[in-house]
C-alpha atoms as a PDB file:
ATOM      1  CA  MET A   1      -8.865 130.991-239.329  1.00  0.00           C
ATOM      2  CA  THR A   2      -5.945 129.446-241.302  1.00  0.00           C
ATOM      3  CA  ALA A   3      -2.410 128.823-239.915  1.00  0.00           C
ATOM      4  CA  PRO A   4       0.442 130.961-241.227  1.00  0.00           C
ATOM      5  CA  ALA A   5       2.082 129.613-244.400  1.00  0.00           C
ATOM      6  CA  THR A   6       5.376 129.172-242.586  1.00  0.00           C
ATOM      7  CA  THR A   7       4.008 126.584-240.122  1.00  0.00           C
ATOM      8  CA  ALA A   8       4.325 123.474-242.364  1.00  0.00           C
ATOM      9  CA  PRO A   9       7.956 124.152-243.430  1.00  0.00           C
ATOM     10  CA  ALA A  10       8.846 124.892-239.819  1.00  0.00           C
ATOM     11  CA  ARG A  11       7.375 121.585-238.677  1.00  0.00           C
ATOM     12  CA  ALA A  12       9.214 119.776-241.436  1.00  0.00           C
ATOM     13  CA  SER A  13      12.483 121.396-240.352  1.00  0.00           C
ATOM     14  CA  TRP A  14      11.935 120.339-236.770  1.00  0.00           C
ATOM     15  CA  THR A  15      11.114 116.787-237.906  1.00  0.00           C
ATOM     16  CA  TRP A  16      14.306 116.521-239.910  1.00  0.00           C
ATOM     17  CA  ALA A  17      16.313 118.028-237.069  1.00  0.00           C
ATOM     18  CA  PHE A  18      14.869 115.514-234.603  1.00  0.00           C
ATOM     19  CA  ALA A  19      15.515 112.616-237.008  1.00  0.00           C
ATOM     20  CA  GLY A  20      19.095 113.795-237.534  1.00  0.00           C
ATOM     21  CA  ALA A  21      19.683 114.059-233.794  1.00  0.00           C
ATOM     22  CA  ALA A  22      18.210 110.598-233.207  1.00  0.00           C
ATOM     23  CA  LEU A  23      20.388 109.114-235.953  1.00  0.00           C
ATOM     24  CA  GLY A  24      23.471 110.828-234.536  1.00  0.00           C
ATOM     25  CA  LEU A  25      22.689 109.510-231.061  1.00  0.00           C
ATOM     26  CA  ALA A  26      22.166 105.983-232.420  1.00  0.00           C
ATOM     27  CA  LEU A  27      25.500 106.115-234.270  1.00  0.00           C
ATOM     28  CA  ALA A  28      27.278 107.427-231.174  1.00  0.00           C
ATOM     29  CA  LEU A  29      25.812 104.639-229.063  1.00  0.00           C
ATOM     30  CA  LEU A  30      26.835 102.072-231.680  1.00  0.00           C
ATOM     31  CA  LEU A  31      30.379 103.415-231.957  1.00  0.00           C
ATOM     32  CA  PHE A  32      30.897 103.448-228.213  1.00  0.00           C
ATOM     33  CA  ILE A  33      29.357 100.124-227.186  1.00  0.00           C
ATOM     34  CA  PRO A  34      31.557  99.152-224.213  1.00  0.00           C
ATOM     35  CA  ALA A  35      33.821  96.096-224.318  1.00  0.00           C
ATOM     36  CA  SER A  36      31.930  94.740-221.298  1.00  0.00           C
ATOM     37  CA  TRP A  37      28.872  94.301-223.557  1.00  0.00           C
ATOM     38  CA  LEU A  38      30.901  91.967-225.782  1.00  0.00           C
ATOM     39  CA  GLY A  39      32.061  90.080-222.698  1.00  0.00           C
ATOM     40  CA  SER A  40      28.453  89.513-221.628  1.00  0.00           C
ATOM     41  CA  ARG A  41      27.498  88.148-225.059  1.00  0.00           C
ATOM     42  CA  ILE A  42      30.466  85.714-225.089  1.00  0.00           C
ATOM     43  CA  ASP A  43      29.658  84.601-221.545  1.00  0.00           C
ATOM     44  CA  GLU A  44      26.066  83.800-222.567  1.00  0.00           C
ATOM     45  CA  ALA A  45      27.057  82.039-225.813  1.00  0.00           C
ATOM     46  CA  THR A  46      29.585  79.745-224.075  1.00  0.00           C
ATOM     47  CA  ALA A  47      27.562  79.080-220.907  1.00  0.00           C
ATOM     48  CA  GLY A  48      30.242  80.859-218.911  1.00  0.00           C
ATOM     49  CA  ARG A  49      33.136  78.685-220.089  1.00  0.00           C
ATOM     50  CA  LEU A  50      34.835  81.552-221.920  1.00  0.00           C
ATOM     51  CA  GLN A  51      34.910  84.957-220.243  1.00  0.00           C
ATOM     52  CA  LEU A  52      36.447  88.373-220.846  1.00  0.00           C
ATOM     53  CA  SER A  53      37.556  89.738-217.493  1.00  0.00           C
ATOM     54  CA  ASP A  54      38.495  93.389-216.895  1.00  0.00           C
ATOM     55  CA  ALA A  55      37.330  94.305-220.411  1.00  0.00           C
ATOM     56  CA  ARG A  56      38.468  97.766-221.542  1.00  0.00           C
ATOM     57  CA  GLY A  57      37.677  99.872-224.578  1.00  0.00           C
ATOM     58  CA  THR A  58      34.760  99.295-226.920  1.00  0.00           C
ATOM     59  CA  LEU A  59      33.201  96.583-229.030  1.00  0.00           C
ATOM     60  CA  TRP A  60      35.310  97.845-231.935  1.00  0.00           C
ATOM     61  CA  THR A  61      38.709  98.236-230.258  1.00  0.00           C
ATOM     62  CA  GLY A  62      39.382  96.765-226.848  1.00  0.00           C
ATOM     63  CA  SER A  63      41.295  94.366-224.637  1.00  0.00           C
ATOM     64  CA  ALA A  64      40.573  91.941-221.797  1.00  0.00           C
ATOM     65  CA  GLN A  65      41.915  89.103-219.686  1.00  0.00           C
ATOM     66  CA  LEU A  66      40.766  85.795-221.198  1.00  0.00           C
ATOM     67  CA  LEU A  67      39.407  83.281-218.673  1.00  0.00           C
ATOM     68  CA  LEU A  68      38.505  79.623-219.156  1.00  0.00           C
ATOM     69  CA  THR A  69      36.096  78.224-216.571  1.00  0.00           C
ATOM     70  CA  GLY A  70      34.159  75.069-215.856  1.00  0.00           C
ATOM     71  CA  GLY A  71      30.851  76.862-216.388  1.00  0.00           C
ATOM     72  CA  ALA A  72      28.002  77.514-213.974  1.00  0.00           C
ATOM     73  CA  GLY A  73      28.644  76.095-210.499  1.00  0.00           C
ATOM     74  CA  SER A  74      32.273  75.243-211.195  1.00  0.00           C
ATOM     75  CA  LYS A  75      35.128  76.686-209.150  1.00  0.00           C
ATOM     76  CA  ALA A  76      37.672  75.921-211.880  1.00  0.00           C
ATOM     77  CA  GLU A  77      39.098  79.024-213.520  1.00  0.00           C
ATOM     78  CA  LEU A  78      42.341  79.849-215.288  1.00  0.00           C
ATOM     79  CA  ALA A  79      43.513  82.993-217.079  1.00  0.00           C
ATOM     80  CA  LEU A  80      45.576  83.220-220.240  1.00  0.00           C
ATOM     81  CA  PRO A  81      48.948  84.891-219.542  1.00  0.00           C
ATOM     82  CA  GLY A  82      48.714  88.587-220.406  1.00  0.00           C
ATOM     83  CA  ARG A  83      45.787  90.251-222.137  1.00  0.00           C
ATOM     84  CA  ILE A  84      44.185  89.788-225.534  1.00  0.00           C
ATOM     85  CA  ASP A  85      43.148  92.699-227.719  1.00  0.00           C
ATOM     86  CA  TRP A  86      40.795  92.953-230.673  1.00  0.00           C
ATOM     87  CA  HIS A  87      39.924  95.211-233.568  1.00  0.00           C
ATOM     88  CA  VAL A  88      36.547  94.960-235.324  1.00  0.00           C
ATOM     89  CA  ARG A  89      35.768  96.731-238.588  1.00  0.00           C
ATOM     90  CA  PRO A  90      32.526  96.774-240.619  1.00  0.00           C
ATOM     91  CA  ARG A  91      32.545  95.201-244.096  1.00  0.00           C
ATOM     92  CA  TRP A  92      29.907  95.262-246.806  1.00  0.00           C
ATOM     93  CA  ASN A  93      28.967  91.659-245.942  1.00  0.00           C
ATOM     94  CA  GLY A  94      29.698  91.540-242.213  1.00  0.00           C
ATOM     95  CA  LEU A  95      32.587  92.258-239.852  1.00  0.00           C
ATOM     96  CA  ALA A  96      36.363  91.848-240.070  1.00  0.00           C
ATOM     97  CA  VAL A  97      37.961  90.843-236.760  1.00  0.00           C
ATOM     98  CA  GLU A  98      41.594  90.720-235.641  1.00  0.00           C
ATOM     99  CA  LEU A  99      42.603  89.055-232.370  1.00  0.00           C
ATOM    100  CA  ASN A 100      46.032  89.348-230.803  1.00  0.00           C
ATOM    101  CA  ALA A 101      47.449  87.586-227.733  1.00  0.00           C
ATOM    102  CA  PRO A 102      51.152  88.386-227.205  1.00  0.00           C
ATOM    103  CA  CYS A 103      51.686  85.093-225.381  1.00  0.00           C
ATOM    104  CA  CYS A 104      50.272  82.871-228.084  1.00  0.00           C
ATOM    105  CA  THR A 105      49.841  84.492-231.515  1.00  0.00           C
ATOM    106  CA  MET A 106      52.839  85.112-233.736  1.00  0.00           C
ATOM    107  CA  ARG A 107      50.655  87.494-235.736  1.00  0.00           C
ATOM    108  CA  PRO A 108      47.047  88.636-235.254  1.00  0.00           C
ATOM    109  CA  VAL A 109      44.377  86.034-235.989  1.00  0.00           C
ATOM    110  CA  ALA A 110      42.135  87.403-238.753  1.00  0.00           C
ATOM    111  CA  MET A 111      38.557  86.256-239.237  1.00  0.00           C
ATOM    112  CA  ARG A 112      35.335  87.415-240.828  1.00  0.00           C
ATOM    113  CA  LEU A 113      31.815  87.250-239.407  1.00  0.00           C
ATOM    114  CA  LYS A 114      29.074  87.038-242.008  1.00  0.00           C
ATOM    115  CA  PRO A 115      25.488  87.214-240.712  1.00  0.00           C
ATOM    116  CA  GLY A 116      22.697  85.783-242.868  1.00  0.00           C
ATOM    117  CA  TRP A 117      18.946  85.410-242.780  1.00  0.00           C
ATOM    118  CA  ARG A 118      19.099  81.964-241.156  1.00  0.00           C
ATOM    119  CA  GLY A 119      22.368  82.102-239.197  1.00  0.00           C
ATOM    120  CA  VAL A 120      25.948  83.342-239.107  1.00  0.00           C
ATOM    121  CA  ALA A 121      29.245  82.160-240.582  1.00  0.00           C
ATOM    122  CA  VAL A 122      32.795  82.630-239.256  1.00  0.00           C
ATOM    123  CA  GLU A 123      35.760  82.327-241.626  1.00  0.00           C
ATOM    124  CA  VAL A 124      39.288  82.070-240.182  1.00  0.00           C
ATOM    125  CA  ASP A 125      42.419  82.964-242.147  1.00  0.00           C
ATOM    126  CA  ASP A 126      45.096  80.286-242.481  1.00  0.00           C
ATOM    127  CA  GLY A 127      47.576  80.553-239.635  1.00  0.00           C
ATOM    128  CA  GLN A 128      49.272  79.071-236.600  1.00  0.00           C
ATOM    129  CA  THR A 129      48.939  79.836-232.889  1.00  0.00           C
ATOM    130  CA  GLN A 130      50.500  78.283-229.790  1.00  0.00           C
ATOM    131  CA  TRP A 131      48.817  77.909-226.387  1.00  0.00           C
ATOM    132  CA  PRO A 132      49.842  76.464-222.995  1.00  0.00           C
ATOM    133  CA  ALA A 133      48.235  73.085-222.311  1.00  0.00           C
ATOM    134  CA  ALA A 134      47.946  74.078-218.635  1.00  0.00           C
ATOM    135  CA  LEU A 135      45.177  76.499-219.669  1.00  0.00           C
ATOM    136  CA  LEU A 136      42.799  73.542-220.166  1.00  0.00           C
ATOM    137  CA  ALA A 137      42.628  73.046-216.384  1.00  0.00           C
ATOM    138  CA  GLY A 138      40.366  76.092-216.279  1.00  0.00           C
ATOM    139  CA  LEU A 139      37.615  74.103-218.035  1.00  0.00           C
ATOM    140  CA  GLY A 140      37.073  71.924-214.966  1.00  0.00           C
ATOM    141  CA  THR A 141      36.530  68.150-215.026  1.00  0.00           C
ATOM    142  CA  PRO A 142      38.473  66.171-216.212  1.00  0.00           C
ATOM    143  CA  TRP A 143      41.099  68.735-217.202  1.00  0.00           C
ATOM    144  CA  ASN A 144      41.671  70.095-213.705  1.00  0.00           C
ATOM    145  CA  THR A 145      42.317  66.526-212.551  1.00  0.00           C
ATOM    146  CA  LEU A 146      44.744  65.755-215.384  1.00  0.00           C
ATOM    147  CA  GLN A 147      46.645  69.061-214.919  1.00  0.00           C
ATOM    148  CA  LEU A 148      48.341  68.813-218.305  1.00  0.00           C
ATOM    149  CA  ASP A 149      51.568  70.584-219.123  1.00  0.00           C
ATOM    150  CA  GLY A 150      53.071  71.072-222.588  1.00  0.00           C
ATOM    151  CA  ASP A 151      52.451  73.051-225.774  1.00  0.00           C
ATOM    152  CA  LEU A 152      49.353  73.157-227.975  1.00  0.00           C
ATOM    153  CA  THR A 153      49.893  74.308-231.552  1.00  0.00           C
ATOM    154  CA  LEU A 154      46.793  75.039-233.635  1.00  0.00           C
ATOM    155  CA  LEU A 155      46.991  75.262-237.432  1.00  0.00           C
ATOM    156  CA  THR A 156      44.027  76.262-239.592  1.00  0.00           C
ATOM    157  CA  GLN A 157      43.498  75.900-243.342  1.00  0.00           C
ATOM    158  CA  SER A 158      40.427  77.308-245.146  1.00  0.00           C
ATOM    159  CA  LEU A 159      38.499  76.862-241.885  1.00  0.00           C
ATOM    160  CA  SER A 160      34.940  78.131-241.601  1.00  0.00           C
ATOM    161  CA  VAL A 161      32.098  77.427-239.193  1.00  0.00           C
ATOM    162  CA  GLU A 162      28.476  78.221-240.007  1.00  0.00           C
ATOM    163  CA  TRP A 163      25.430  78.053-237.754  1.00  0.00           C
ATOM    164  CA  ILE A 164      22.185  77.685-239.707  1.00  0.00           C
ATOM    165  CA  GLU A 165      18.979  77.532-237.655  1.00  0.00           C
ATOM    166  CA  GLY A 166      20.891  76.053-234.720  1.00  0.00           C
ATOM    167  CA  ARG A 167      22.834  73.495-236.777  1.00  0.00           C
ATOM    168  CA  MET A 168      26.591  73.681-237.211  1.00  0.00           C
ATOM    169  CA  ALA A 169      28.384  73.182-240.540  1.00  0.00           C
ATOM    170  CA  LEU A 170      32.183  72.920-240.814  1.00  0.00           C
ATOM    171  CA  ALA A 171      34.436  73.391-243.833  1.00  0.00           C
ATOM    172  CA  GLY A 172      38.203  73.353-244.200  1.00  0.00           C
ATOM    173  CA  ARG A 173      40.719  71.810-241.850  1.00  0.00           C
ATOM    174  CA  ALA A 174      42.202  72.377-238.386  1.00  0.00           C
ATOM    175  CA  GLU A 175      45.083  70.526-236.778  1.00  0.00           C
ATOM    176  CA  LEU A 176      45.990  70.572-233.095  1.00  0.00           C
ATOM    177  CA  ARG A 177      49.419  69.285-232.105  1.00  0.00           C
ATOM    178  CA  ALA A 178      49.839  68.531-228.411  1.00  0.00           C
ATOM    179  CA  GLN A 179      53.577  68.327-227.875  1.00  0.00           C
ATOM    180  CA  ARG A 180      55.601  67.027-224.929  1.00  0.00           C
ATOM    181  CA  LEU A 181      52.550  66.495-222.727  1.00  0.00           C
ATOM    182  CA  SER A 182      52.855  65.578-219.067  1.00  0.00           C
ATOM    183  CA  SER A 183      50.328  65.203-216.244  1.00  0.00           C
ATOM    184  CA  ARG A 184      50.384  65.411-212.469  1.00  0.00           C
ATOM    185  CA  LEU A 185      48.887  61.896-212.484  1.00  0.00           C
ATOM    186  CA  SER A 186      52.099  60.400-213.841  1.00  0.00           C
ATOM    187  CA  THR A 187      55.779  60.682-212.962  1.00  0.00           C
ATOM    188  CA  LEU A 188      56.612  60.133-216.629  1.00  0.00           C
ATOM    189  CA  ARG A 189      57.694  63.419-218.245  1.00  0.00           C
ATOM    190  CA  PRO A 190      56.896  63.845-221.038  1.00  0.00           C
ATOM    191  CA  MET A 191      54.311  61.173-221.795  1.00  0.00           C
ATOM    192  CA  GLY A 192      54.205  61.854-225.532  1.00  0.00           C
ATOM    193  CA  SER A 193      53.120  64.073-228.409  1.00  0.00           C
ATOM    194  CA  TYR A 194      49.828  63.809-230.297  1.00  0.00           C
ATOM    195  CA  ARG A 195      47.875  65.173-233.238  1.00  0.00           C
ATOM    196  CA  ILE A 196      44.146  65.862-233.538  1.00  0.00           C
ATOM    197  CA  THR A 197      42.899  66.553-237.067  1.00  0.00           C
ATOM    198  CA  LEU A 198      39.514  68.073-237.841  1.00  0.00           C
ATOM    199  CA  VAL A 199      38.292  67.890-241.449  1.00  0.00           C
ATOM    200  CA  GLY A 200      35.073  69.612-242.456  1.00  0.00           C
ATOM    201  CA  GLY A 201      32.514  68.480-244.991  1.00  0.00           C
ATOM    202  CA  ALA A 202      29.004  67.044-245.127  1.00  0.00           C
ATOM    203  CA  THR A 203      29.957  64.960-242.058  1.00  0.00           C
ATOM    204  CA  PRO A 204      32.974  66.541-240.314  1.00  0.00           C
ATOM    205  CA  THR A 205      35.500  64.048-238.941  1.00  0.00           C
ATOM    206  CA  LEU A 206      37.980  64.048-236.052  1.00  0.00           C
ATOM    207  CA  GLN A 207      41.115  61.898-235.923  1.00  0.00           C
ATOM    208  CA  LEU A 208      43.441  61.358-232.914  1.00  0.00           C
ATOM    209  CA  GLU A 209      46.897  59.815-233.321  1.00  0.00           C
ATOM    210  CA  THR A 210      50.152  59.478-231.408  1.00  0.00           C
ATOM    211  CA  LEU A 211      53.246  61.100-232.856  1.00  0.00           C
ATOM    212  CA  GLU A 212      55.626  59.723-230.211  1.00  0.00           C
ATOM    213  CA  GLY A 213      55.714  58.669-226.577  1.00  0.00           C
ATOM    214  CA  SER A 214      54.952  55.985-224.030  1.00  0.00           C
ATOM    215  CA  LEU A 215      51.262  56.876-223.727  1.00  0.00           C
ATOM    216  CA  GLN A 216      49.627  55.706-226.948  1.00  0.00           C
ATOM    217  CA  LEU A 217      46.386  57.461-227.943  1.00  0.00           C
ATOM    218  CA  SER A 218      44.235  56.760-230.994  1.00  0.00           C
ATOM    219  CA  GLY A 219      40.662  57.257-232.067  1.00  0.00           C
ATOM    220  CA  SER A 220      38.230  58.750-234.561  1.00  0.00           C
ATOM    221  CA  GLY A 221      34.886  60.481-234.517  1.00  0.00           C
ATOM    222  CA  GLN A 222      32.412  62.547-236.485  1.00  0.00           C
ATOM    223  CA  TRP A 223      29.886  65.295-235.914  1.00  0.00           C
ATOM    224  CA  ILE A 224      26.271  64.295-236.304  1.00  0.00           C
ATOM    225  CA  GLY A 225      24.444  67.622-236.428  1.00  0.00           C
ATOM    226  CA  SER A 226      26.191  69.593-233.681  1.00  0.00           C
ATOM    227  CA  ARG A 227      27.033  66.543-231.579  1.00  0.00           C
ATOM    228  CA  LEU A 228      30.424  64.823-231.579  1.00  0.00           C
ATOM    229  CA  ARG A 229      30.562  61.031-231.470  1.00  0.00           C
ATOM    230  CA  PHE A 230      34.071  59.792-230.751  1.00  0.00           C
ATOM    231  CA  SER A 231      35.591  56.441-229.829  1.00  0.00           C
ATOM    232  CA  GLY A 232      39.219  55.706-229.098  1.00  0.00           C
ATOM    233  CA  GLU A 233      41.621  54.028-226.740  1.00  0.00           C
ATOM    234  CA  ALA A 234      44.717  54.663-224.660  1.00  0.00           C
ATOM    235  CA  THR A 235      47.464  52.172-223.860  1.00  0.00           C
ATOM    236  CA  ALA A 236      50.885  52.319-222.239  1.00  0.00           C
ATOM    237  CA  ALA A 237      54.176  51.063-223.647  1.00  0.00           C
ATOM    238  CA  PRO A 238      55.003  47.668-222.045  1.00  0.00           C
ATOM    239  CA  ASP A 239      57.684  49.088-219.764  1.00  0.00           C
ATOM    240  CA  ARG A 240      55.620  52.132-218.713  1.00  0.00           C
ATOM    241  CA  GLU A 241      52.373  50.579-217.483  1.00  0.00           C
ATOM    242  CA  ASP A 242      52.970  51.309-213.788  1.00  0.00           C
ATOM    243  CA  ALA A 243      53.888  54.948-214.418  1.00  0.00           C
ATOM    244  CA  LEU A 244      50.730  55.520-216.493  1.00  0.00           C
ATOM    245  CA  SER A 245      48.205  53.363-214.612  1.00  0.00           C
ATOM    246  CA  ASN A 246      46.554  56.242-212.682  1.00  0.00           C
ATOM    247  CA  LEU A 247      46.191  58.283-215.845  1.00  0.00           C
ATOM    248  CA  LEU A 248      44.641  55.387-217.774  1.00  0.00           C
ATOM    249  CA  ASN A 249      42.063  54.967-214.995  1.00  0.00           C
ATOM    250  CA  ILE A 250      40.976  58.598-215.383  1.00  0.00           C
ATOM    251  CA  ILE A 251      40.844  59.198-219.125  1.00  0.00           C
ATOM    252  CA  GLY A 252      38.567  56.267-219.969  1.00  0.00           C
ATOM    253  CA  ARG A 253      36.974  52.968-218.957  1.00  0.00           C
ATOM    254  CA  ARG A 254      39.574  50.325-218.202  1.00  0.00           C
ATOM    255  CA  SER A 255      39.449  47.108-220.180  1.00  0.00           C
ATOM    256  CA  GLY A 256      42.533  45.132-219.252  1.00  0.00           C
ATOM    257  CA  ALA A 257      45.610  47.061-220.365  1.00  0.00           C
ATOM    258  CA  ARG A 258      43.497  49.467-222.436  1.00  0.00           C
ATOM    259  CA  SER A 259      41.475  52.512-221.483  1.00  0.00           C
ATOM    260  CA  ILE A 260      38.388  52.948-223.687  1.00  0.00           C
ATOM    261  CA  ILE A 261      37.498  56.548-224.574  1.00  0.00           C
ATOM    262  CA  SER A 262      33.920  57.266-225.660  1.00  0.00           C
ATOM    263  CA  ILE A 263      32.174  60.605-226.274  1.00  0.00           C
ATOM    264  CA  GLY A 264      28.588  61.039-227.439  1.00  0.00           C
END
């Protein structure tokens, strides 16, 4: 006995209806991914050093309290004044992101995330932001010992970072100006102002120099793969050695009047 002729079209209708409902549900879930999900991903990617506390909204439009911590097992933690908010929009080749922190960004920081078959790239628009140096204490040792105070100004120019199969590639330039720095380890206020310059390329380089002040810092380094190798030194002006002695003992290995700084 054969089935009625209407059975096949009816089944097809139900199939399309189910597929449409499933697609609608998937889109709804995608559109309303909670901001806390983004916080969890950032926590995992930074080993807990960067966290989004009290995240509100969604992956696409949300806000949170930004925390810097010393990572797993560390009790160090410091929050950025106020909240940060973000807006994420799909593009044909990835995502467009805008970040805004009323305390520290004169205008929203715009960037683009471009996923690829072997990794992901992040491009940052040229701009300038300003951050409190005291925030670094949240990262734990040695920053919570130094307890720096002053202003950090970050300038970016054609900056992009790409991760390809676990390897990092840098292009463009970033400059960090640390101005009027002081520390609880020294009675000298301020100790000086400094500039750190990052230049991308086949072998990205890092340069540290003193702009002014009694604490003299200098050094250079380069990234080998994803690992930074840096060597530098710190010295005090002849009439400021006593005021800076404790600080010199902390930031590097003492060698006479110098403090040798080595990373990697």
